[in-house]
Coordinates of C-alpha atoms and ligand atoms in Angstrom, one line a residue:
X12 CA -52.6 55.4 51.6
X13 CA -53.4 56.8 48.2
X14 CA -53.8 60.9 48.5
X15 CA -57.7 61.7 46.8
X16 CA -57.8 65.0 47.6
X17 CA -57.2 66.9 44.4
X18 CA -55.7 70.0 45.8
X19 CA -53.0 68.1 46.9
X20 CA -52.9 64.9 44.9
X21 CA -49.9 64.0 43.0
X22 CA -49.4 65.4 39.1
X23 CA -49.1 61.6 38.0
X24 CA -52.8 60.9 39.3
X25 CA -54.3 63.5 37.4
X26 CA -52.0 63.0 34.0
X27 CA -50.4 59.9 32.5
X28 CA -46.6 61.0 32.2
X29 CA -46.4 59.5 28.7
X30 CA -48.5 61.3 27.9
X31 CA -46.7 65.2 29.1
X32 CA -46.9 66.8 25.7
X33 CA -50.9 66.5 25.3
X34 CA -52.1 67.1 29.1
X35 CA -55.7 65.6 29.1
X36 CA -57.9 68.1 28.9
X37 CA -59.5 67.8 32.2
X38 CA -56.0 69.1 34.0
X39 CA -56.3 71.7 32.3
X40 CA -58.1 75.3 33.7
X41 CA -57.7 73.8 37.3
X42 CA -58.9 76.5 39.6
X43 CA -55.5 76.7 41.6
X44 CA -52.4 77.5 39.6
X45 CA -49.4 77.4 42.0
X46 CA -45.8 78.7 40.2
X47 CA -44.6 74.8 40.8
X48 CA -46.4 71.3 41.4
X49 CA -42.9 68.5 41.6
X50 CA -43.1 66.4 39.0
X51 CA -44.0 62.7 40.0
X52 CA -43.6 59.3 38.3
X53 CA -46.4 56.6 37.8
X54 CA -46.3 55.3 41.8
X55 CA -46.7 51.4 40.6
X56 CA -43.4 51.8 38.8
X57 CA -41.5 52.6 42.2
X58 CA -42.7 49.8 44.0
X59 CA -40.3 46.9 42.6
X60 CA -37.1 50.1 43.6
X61 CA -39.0 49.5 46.9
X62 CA -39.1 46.0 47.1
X63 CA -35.5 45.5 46.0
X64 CA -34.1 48.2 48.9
X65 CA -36.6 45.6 51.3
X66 CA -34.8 42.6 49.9
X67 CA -31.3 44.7 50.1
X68 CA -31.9 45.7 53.3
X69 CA -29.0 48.6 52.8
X70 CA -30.5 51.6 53.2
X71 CA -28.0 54.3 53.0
X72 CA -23.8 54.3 53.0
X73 CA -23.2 54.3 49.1
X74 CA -25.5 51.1 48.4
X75 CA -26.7 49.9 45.6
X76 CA -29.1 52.7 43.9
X77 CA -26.3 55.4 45.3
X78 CA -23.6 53.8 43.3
X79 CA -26.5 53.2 40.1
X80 CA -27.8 56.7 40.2
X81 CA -24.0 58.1 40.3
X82 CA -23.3 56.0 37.5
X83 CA -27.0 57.0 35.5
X84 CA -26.2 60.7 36.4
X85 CA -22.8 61.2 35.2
X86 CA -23.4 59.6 31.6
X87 CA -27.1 61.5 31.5
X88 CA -25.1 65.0 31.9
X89 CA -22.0 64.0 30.2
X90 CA -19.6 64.4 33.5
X91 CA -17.2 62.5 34.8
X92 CA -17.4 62.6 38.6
X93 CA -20.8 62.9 40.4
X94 CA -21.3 62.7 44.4
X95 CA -24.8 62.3 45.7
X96 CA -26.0 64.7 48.6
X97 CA -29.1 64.7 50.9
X98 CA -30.0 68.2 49.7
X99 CA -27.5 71.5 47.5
X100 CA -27.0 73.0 50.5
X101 CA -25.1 71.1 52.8
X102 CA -23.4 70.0 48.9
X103 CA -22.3 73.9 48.8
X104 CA -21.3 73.5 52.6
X105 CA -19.0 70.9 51.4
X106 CA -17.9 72.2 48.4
X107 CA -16.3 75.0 49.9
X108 CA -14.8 72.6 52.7
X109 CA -13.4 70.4 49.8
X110 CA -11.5 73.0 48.2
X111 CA -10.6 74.4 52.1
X112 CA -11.9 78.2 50.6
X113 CA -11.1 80.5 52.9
X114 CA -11.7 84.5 53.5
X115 CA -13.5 86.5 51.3
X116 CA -15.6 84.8 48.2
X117 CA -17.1 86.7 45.5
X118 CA -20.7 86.0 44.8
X119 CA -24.2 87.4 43.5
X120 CA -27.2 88.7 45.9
X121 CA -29.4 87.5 43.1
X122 CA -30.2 84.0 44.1
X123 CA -31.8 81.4 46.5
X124 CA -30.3 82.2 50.4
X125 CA -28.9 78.9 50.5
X126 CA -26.1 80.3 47.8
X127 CA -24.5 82.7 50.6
X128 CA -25.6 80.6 54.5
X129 CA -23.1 77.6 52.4
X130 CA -20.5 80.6 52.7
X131 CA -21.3 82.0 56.9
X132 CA -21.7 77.7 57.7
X133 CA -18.1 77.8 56.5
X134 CA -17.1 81.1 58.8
X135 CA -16.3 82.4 54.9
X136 CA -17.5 86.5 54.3
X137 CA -19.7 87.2 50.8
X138 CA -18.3 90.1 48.4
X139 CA -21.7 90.8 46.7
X140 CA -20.8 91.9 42.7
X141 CA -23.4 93.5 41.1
X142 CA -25.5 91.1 38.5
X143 CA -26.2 91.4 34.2
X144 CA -29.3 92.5 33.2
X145 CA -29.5 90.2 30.3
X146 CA -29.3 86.8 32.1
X147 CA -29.8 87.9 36.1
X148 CA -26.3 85.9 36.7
X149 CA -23.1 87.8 38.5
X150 CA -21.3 90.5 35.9
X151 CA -17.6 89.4 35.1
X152 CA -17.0 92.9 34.4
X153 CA -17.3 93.8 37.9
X154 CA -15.6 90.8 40.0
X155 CA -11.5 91.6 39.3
X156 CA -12.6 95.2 41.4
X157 CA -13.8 93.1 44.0
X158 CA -10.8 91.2 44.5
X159 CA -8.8 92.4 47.8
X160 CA -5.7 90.0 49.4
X161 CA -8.1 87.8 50.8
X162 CA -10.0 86.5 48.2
X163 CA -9.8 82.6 47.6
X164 CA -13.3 81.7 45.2
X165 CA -15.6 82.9 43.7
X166 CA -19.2 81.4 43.5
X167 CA -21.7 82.1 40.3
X168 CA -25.4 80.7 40.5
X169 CA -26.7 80.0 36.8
X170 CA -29.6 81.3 38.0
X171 CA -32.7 80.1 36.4
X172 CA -30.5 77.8 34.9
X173 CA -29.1 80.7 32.3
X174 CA -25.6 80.3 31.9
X175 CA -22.8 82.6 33.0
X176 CA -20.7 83.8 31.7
X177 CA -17.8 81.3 32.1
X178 CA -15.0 82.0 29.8
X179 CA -14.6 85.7 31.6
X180 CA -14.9 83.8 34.6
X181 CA -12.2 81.6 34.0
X182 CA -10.1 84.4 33.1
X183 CA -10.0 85.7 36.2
X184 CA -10.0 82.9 38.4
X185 CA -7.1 81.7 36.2
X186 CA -5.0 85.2 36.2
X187 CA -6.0 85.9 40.4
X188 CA -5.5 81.8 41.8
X189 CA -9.3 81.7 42.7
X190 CA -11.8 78.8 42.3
X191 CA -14.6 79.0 41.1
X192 CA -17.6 76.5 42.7
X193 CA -20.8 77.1 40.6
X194 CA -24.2 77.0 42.2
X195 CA -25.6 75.4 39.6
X196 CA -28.8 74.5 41.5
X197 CA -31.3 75.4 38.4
X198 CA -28.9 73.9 36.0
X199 CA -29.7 70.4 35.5
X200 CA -29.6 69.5 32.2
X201 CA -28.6 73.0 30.5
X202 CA -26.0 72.4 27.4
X203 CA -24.2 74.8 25.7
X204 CA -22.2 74.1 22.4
X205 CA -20.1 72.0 23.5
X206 CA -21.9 70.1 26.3
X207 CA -23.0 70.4 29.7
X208 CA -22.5 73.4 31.2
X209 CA -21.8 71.6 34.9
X210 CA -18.4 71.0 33.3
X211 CA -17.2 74.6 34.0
X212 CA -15.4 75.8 37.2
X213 CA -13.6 73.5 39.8
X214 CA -17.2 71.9 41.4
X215 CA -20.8 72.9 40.2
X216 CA -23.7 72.1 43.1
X217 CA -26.9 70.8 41.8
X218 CA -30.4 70.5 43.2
X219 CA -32.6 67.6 43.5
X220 CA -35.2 69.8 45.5
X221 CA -38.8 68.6 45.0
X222 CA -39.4 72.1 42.9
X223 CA -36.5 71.8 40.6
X224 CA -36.9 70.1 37.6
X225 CA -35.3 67.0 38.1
X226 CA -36.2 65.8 42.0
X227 CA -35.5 63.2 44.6
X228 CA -38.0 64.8 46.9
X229 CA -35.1 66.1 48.4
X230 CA -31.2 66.2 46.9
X231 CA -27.9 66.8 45.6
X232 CA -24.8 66.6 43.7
X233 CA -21.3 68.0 43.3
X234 CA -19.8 67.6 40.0
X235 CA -16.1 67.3 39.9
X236 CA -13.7 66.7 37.5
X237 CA -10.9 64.3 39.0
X238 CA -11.2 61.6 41.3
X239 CA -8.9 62.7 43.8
X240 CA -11.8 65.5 44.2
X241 CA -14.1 63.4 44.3
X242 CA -12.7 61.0 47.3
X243 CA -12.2 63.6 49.3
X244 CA -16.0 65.0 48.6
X245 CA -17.4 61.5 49.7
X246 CA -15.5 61.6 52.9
X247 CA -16.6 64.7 53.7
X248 CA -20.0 63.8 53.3
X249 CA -19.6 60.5 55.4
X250 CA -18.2 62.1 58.8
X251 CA -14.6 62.2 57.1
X252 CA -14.4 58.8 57.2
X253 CA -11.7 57.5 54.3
X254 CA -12.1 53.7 55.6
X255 CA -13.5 51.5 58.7
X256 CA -11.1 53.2 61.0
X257 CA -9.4 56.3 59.4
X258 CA -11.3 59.7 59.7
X259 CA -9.1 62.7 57.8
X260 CA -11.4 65.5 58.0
X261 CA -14.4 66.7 60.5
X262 CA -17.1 65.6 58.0
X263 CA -20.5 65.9 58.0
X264 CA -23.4 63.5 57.4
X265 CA -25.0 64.4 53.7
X266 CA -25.5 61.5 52.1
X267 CA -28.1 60.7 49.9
X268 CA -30.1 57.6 50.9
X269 CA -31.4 54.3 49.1
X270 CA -34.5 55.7 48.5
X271 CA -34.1 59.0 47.6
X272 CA -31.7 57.4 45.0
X273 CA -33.7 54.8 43.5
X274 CA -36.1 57.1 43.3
X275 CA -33.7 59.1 41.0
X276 CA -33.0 56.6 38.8
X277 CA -36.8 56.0 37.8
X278 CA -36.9 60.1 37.6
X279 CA -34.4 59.8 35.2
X280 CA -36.6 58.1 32.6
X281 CA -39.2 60.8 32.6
X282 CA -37.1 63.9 32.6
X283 CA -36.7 64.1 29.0
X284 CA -40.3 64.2 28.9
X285 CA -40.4 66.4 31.5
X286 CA -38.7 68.9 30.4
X287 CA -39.4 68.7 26.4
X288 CA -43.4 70.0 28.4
X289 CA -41.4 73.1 30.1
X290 CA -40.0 74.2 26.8
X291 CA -43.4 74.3 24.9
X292 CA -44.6 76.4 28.2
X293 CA -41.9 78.5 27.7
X294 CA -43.0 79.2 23.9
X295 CA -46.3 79.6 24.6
X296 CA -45.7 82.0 27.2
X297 CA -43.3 83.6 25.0
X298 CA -45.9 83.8 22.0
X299 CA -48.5 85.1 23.9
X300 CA -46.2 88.0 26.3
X301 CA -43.6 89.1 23.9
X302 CA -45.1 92.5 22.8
X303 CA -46.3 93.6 25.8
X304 CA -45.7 97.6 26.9
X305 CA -43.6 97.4 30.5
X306 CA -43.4 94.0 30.5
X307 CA -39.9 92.4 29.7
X308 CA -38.7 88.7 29.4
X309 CA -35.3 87.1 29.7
X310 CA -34.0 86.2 26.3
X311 CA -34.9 82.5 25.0
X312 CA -31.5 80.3 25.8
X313 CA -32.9 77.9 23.2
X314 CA -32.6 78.4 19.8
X315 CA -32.2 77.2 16.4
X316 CA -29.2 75.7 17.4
X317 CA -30.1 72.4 18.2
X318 CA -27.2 71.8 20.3
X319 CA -27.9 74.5 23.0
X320 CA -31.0 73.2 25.9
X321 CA -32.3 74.9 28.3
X322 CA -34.1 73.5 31.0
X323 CA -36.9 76.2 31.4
X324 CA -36.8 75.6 35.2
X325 CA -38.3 79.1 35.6
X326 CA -40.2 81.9 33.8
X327 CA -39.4 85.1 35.3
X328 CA -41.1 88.3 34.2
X329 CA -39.9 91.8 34.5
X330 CA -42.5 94.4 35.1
X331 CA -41.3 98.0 34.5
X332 CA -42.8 101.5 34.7
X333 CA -44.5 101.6 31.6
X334 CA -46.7 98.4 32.7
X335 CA -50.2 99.4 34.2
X336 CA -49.7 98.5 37.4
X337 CA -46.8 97.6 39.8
X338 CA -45.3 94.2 39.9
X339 CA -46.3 93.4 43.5
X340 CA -49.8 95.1 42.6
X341 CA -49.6 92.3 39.2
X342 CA -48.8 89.2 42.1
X343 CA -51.4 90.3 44.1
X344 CA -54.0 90.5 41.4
X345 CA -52.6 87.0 39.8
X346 CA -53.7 85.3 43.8
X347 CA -57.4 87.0 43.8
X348 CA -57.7 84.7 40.6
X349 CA -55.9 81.5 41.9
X350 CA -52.9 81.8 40.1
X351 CA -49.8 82.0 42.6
X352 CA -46.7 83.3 40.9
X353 CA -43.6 84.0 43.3
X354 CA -41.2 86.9 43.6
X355 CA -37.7 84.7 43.2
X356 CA -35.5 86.5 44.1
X357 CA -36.6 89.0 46.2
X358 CA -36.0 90.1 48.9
X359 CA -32.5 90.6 47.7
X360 CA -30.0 88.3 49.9
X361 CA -28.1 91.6 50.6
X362 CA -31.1 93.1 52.2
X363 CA -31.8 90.0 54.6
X364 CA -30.7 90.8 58.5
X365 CA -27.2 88.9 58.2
X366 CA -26.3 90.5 55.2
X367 CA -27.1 94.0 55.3
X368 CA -23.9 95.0 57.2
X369 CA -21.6 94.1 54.6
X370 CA -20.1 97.0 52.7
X371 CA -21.1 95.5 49.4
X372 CA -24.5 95.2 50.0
X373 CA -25.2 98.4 50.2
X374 CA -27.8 99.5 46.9
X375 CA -25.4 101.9 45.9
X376 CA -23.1 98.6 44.7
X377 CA -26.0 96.8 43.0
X378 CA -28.5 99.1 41.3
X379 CA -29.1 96.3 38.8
X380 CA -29.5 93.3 40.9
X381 CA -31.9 95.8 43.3
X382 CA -34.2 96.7 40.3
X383 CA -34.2 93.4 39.0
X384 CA -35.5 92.2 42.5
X385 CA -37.9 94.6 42.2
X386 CA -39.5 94.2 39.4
X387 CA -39.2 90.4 39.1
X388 CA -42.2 87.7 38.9
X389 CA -41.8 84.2 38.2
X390 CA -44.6 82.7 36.3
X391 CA -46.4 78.5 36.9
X392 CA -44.4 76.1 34.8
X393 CA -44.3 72.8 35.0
X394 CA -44.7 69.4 33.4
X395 CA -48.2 69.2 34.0
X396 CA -49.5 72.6 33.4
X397 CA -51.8 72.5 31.1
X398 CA -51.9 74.8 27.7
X399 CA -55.5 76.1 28.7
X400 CA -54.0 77.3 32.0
X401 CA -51.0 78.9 30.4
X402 CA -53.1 80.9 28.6
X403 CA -55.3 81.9 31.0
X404 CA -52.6 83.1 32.8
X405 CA -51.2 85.0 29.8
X406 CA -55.0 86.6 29.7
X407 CA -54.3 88.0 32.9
X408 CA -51.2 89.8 32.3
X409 CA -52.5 90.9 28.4
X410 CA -53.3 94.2 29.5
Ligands
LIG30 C1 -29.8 78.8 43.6 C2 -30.0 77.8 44.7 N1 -29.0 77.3 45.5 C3 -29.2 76.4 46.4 C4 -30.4 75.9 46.7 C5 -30.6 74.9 47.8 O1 -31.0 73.7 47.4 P1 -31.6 72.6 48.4 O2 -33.0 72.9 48.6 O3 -31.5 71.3 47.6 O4 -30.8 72.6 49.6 C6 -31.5 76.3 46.0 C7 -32.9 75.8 46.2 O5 -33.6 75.2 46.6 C8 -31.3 77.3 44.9 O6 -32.4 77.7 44.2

């Protein structure tokens, strides 16, 4: 039954996806701006996926849109070994199962929760390293201090898609025997020089989350880069199961099913689009907030360089002393006029119930990633914002 009410309705009712780059203008100054609305394509165009799973009638267990989207996905990001996942987190579950991490594994308390519960699923303990200021993501300068007898991985988020650094990385995790499994949940799509940036580490983890900027309503992937890795990734997603009647490991079940998957491959068409709309939010944002007293932004990943692309999944805002009012008095005053930013990431993972206990999360260890998670605010973008409602929102903070 098609959805008419238009708080809820889907993006793709309101604004023709071809047309993304000039939203008509009645999207535009909607009275509710929430900080994500999942990007949807024309419905019509998923009905023949549909009909073909009907005629199929294989719904799940690496069938025929699986294999396609595997297939689509690792040419799209320029990788050679992709495994589809119900959702990143049980894909970071796995991840740390494939490469059978064990003891302590160094990691950020700047991120999504999901980064560290991967790490207590697999009875693993967090070393929480203090962050960069310039990108958010973990500082290499501070992991080889970290590193005790029982160290086995360590695990970077890109977060907001920014990368880490990765050369220091490998450094270490080259000189100390560590891997390295990248959350690389906000990094679809994110080149550097030389290519995708998924290519670094042993495994990277995306997201195919509904918010994220390519979705399967819900999703997945590890990237690896041998197919020995990879085998042993897709039995661990299937129960263990390596044929009909061997089982080699005590998987779990996270596969990614037909639809979700053909579903993923029509995606796949638009995301260009898609996220060609979230980089000329990110300069208008950046026009309009760049000079403000107090109020500091992460520096553009995109430049003239035509080979580097950023995904502008997110755009996160630092408000300091020197801005008027407090940053949770700025998020409050953004909701009394409709416009719902979030606070990702805070609270800090170190200060949730489960972590708290841990030597390294005490704030004496983090001053950076604590500030950071203070002051941080993550403004609407998406596909189908509209320019009026970017700049209303820039009015708001234009102080
Ligand atoms: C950094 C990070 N890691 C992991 C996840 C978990 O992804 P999923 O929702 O697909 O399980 C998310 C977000 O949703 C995330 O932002």
């Amino acid at each position: 039954m098609l959805n008419n009410d238009p708080m809820t309705r889907p993006y793709s009712s309101v604004i023709n996806p071809k047309m993304l780059t000039t939203p008509l203008s009645h999207a535009g100054n909607s009275d509710i701006i929430t900080v994500t609305k999942p990007y949807l394509p024309p419905l019509e165009e998923f009905i023949p996926y549909l009909e073909q799973i009907w005629e199929n009638k294989q719904l799940t267990n690496n069938a025929y849109y699986h294999q396609r989207l595997e297939e689509a996905l690792a040419s799209y990001l320029g990788v050679p070994y992709i495994s589809l996942f119900a959702n990143a987190t049980v894909a970071l579950i796995v991840a740390m199962q494939a490469l059978r991490v064990t003891g302590e594994v160094i990691t950020t308390p700047y991120s999504f929760v999901a980064t560290t519960h991967s790490l207590l699923w697999n009875h693993l303990r967090p070393v929480f390293v203090d962050i960069d200021p310039v990108t958010c993501n973990i500082n290499p300068n501070l992991i080889e201090q970290a590193i005790t007898p029982q160290t086995t991985a360590i695990l970077p988020v890109h977060v907001y898609g920014y990368p880490c650094d990765h050369q220091a990385i490998a450094r270490i995790s080259d000189a100390y025997g560590l891997h390295t499994i990248y959350d690389a949940a906000h990094a679809f799509a994110v080149n550097d020089n030389e290519g995708s940036i998924l290519r670094y580490g042993d495994l990277s983890v995306l997201s195919f989350h509904a918010t994220k900027v390519f979705n399967t309503f819900e999703g997945g992937a590890i990237i690896s880069h041998d197919i020995k890795t990879k085998r042993r990734i897709d039995y661990l997603k299937n129960f263990g199961f390596a044929d009909e009647v061997t089982v080699v490991a005590p998987g779990i079940n996270g596969k990614m099913n037909e639809v979700q998957a053909a579903f993923g491959l029509l995606q796949l068409k638009y995301v260009d689009e898609a996220i060609a709309r979230r980089q000329e939010i990110d300069r208008l944002y950046r026009q309009g907030l760049s000079d403000i007293k107090g109020l500091r932004l992460l520096a553009s990943y995109v430049d003239d360089n035509q080979f580097l692309q950023s995904n502008c999944s997110y755009f996160p805002i630092f408000i300091g002393e020197d801005y008027p009012i407090s940053r949770d008095e700025l998020y409050e005053k953004l909701k009394q006029k409709n416009i719902f930013s979030r606070r990702y990431f805070y609270p800090l993972i170190t200060e949730l119930p489960m972590y708290r206990a841990i030597p390294s999360s005490n704030r004496r260890n983090l001053p950076v990633a604590n500030q950071m998670a203070n002051e941080v605010l993550c403004l609407p973008i998406y596909p189908g914002l509209s320019d009026e409602d970017v700049l209303r929102i820039i009015d708001e903070l234009v102080v």
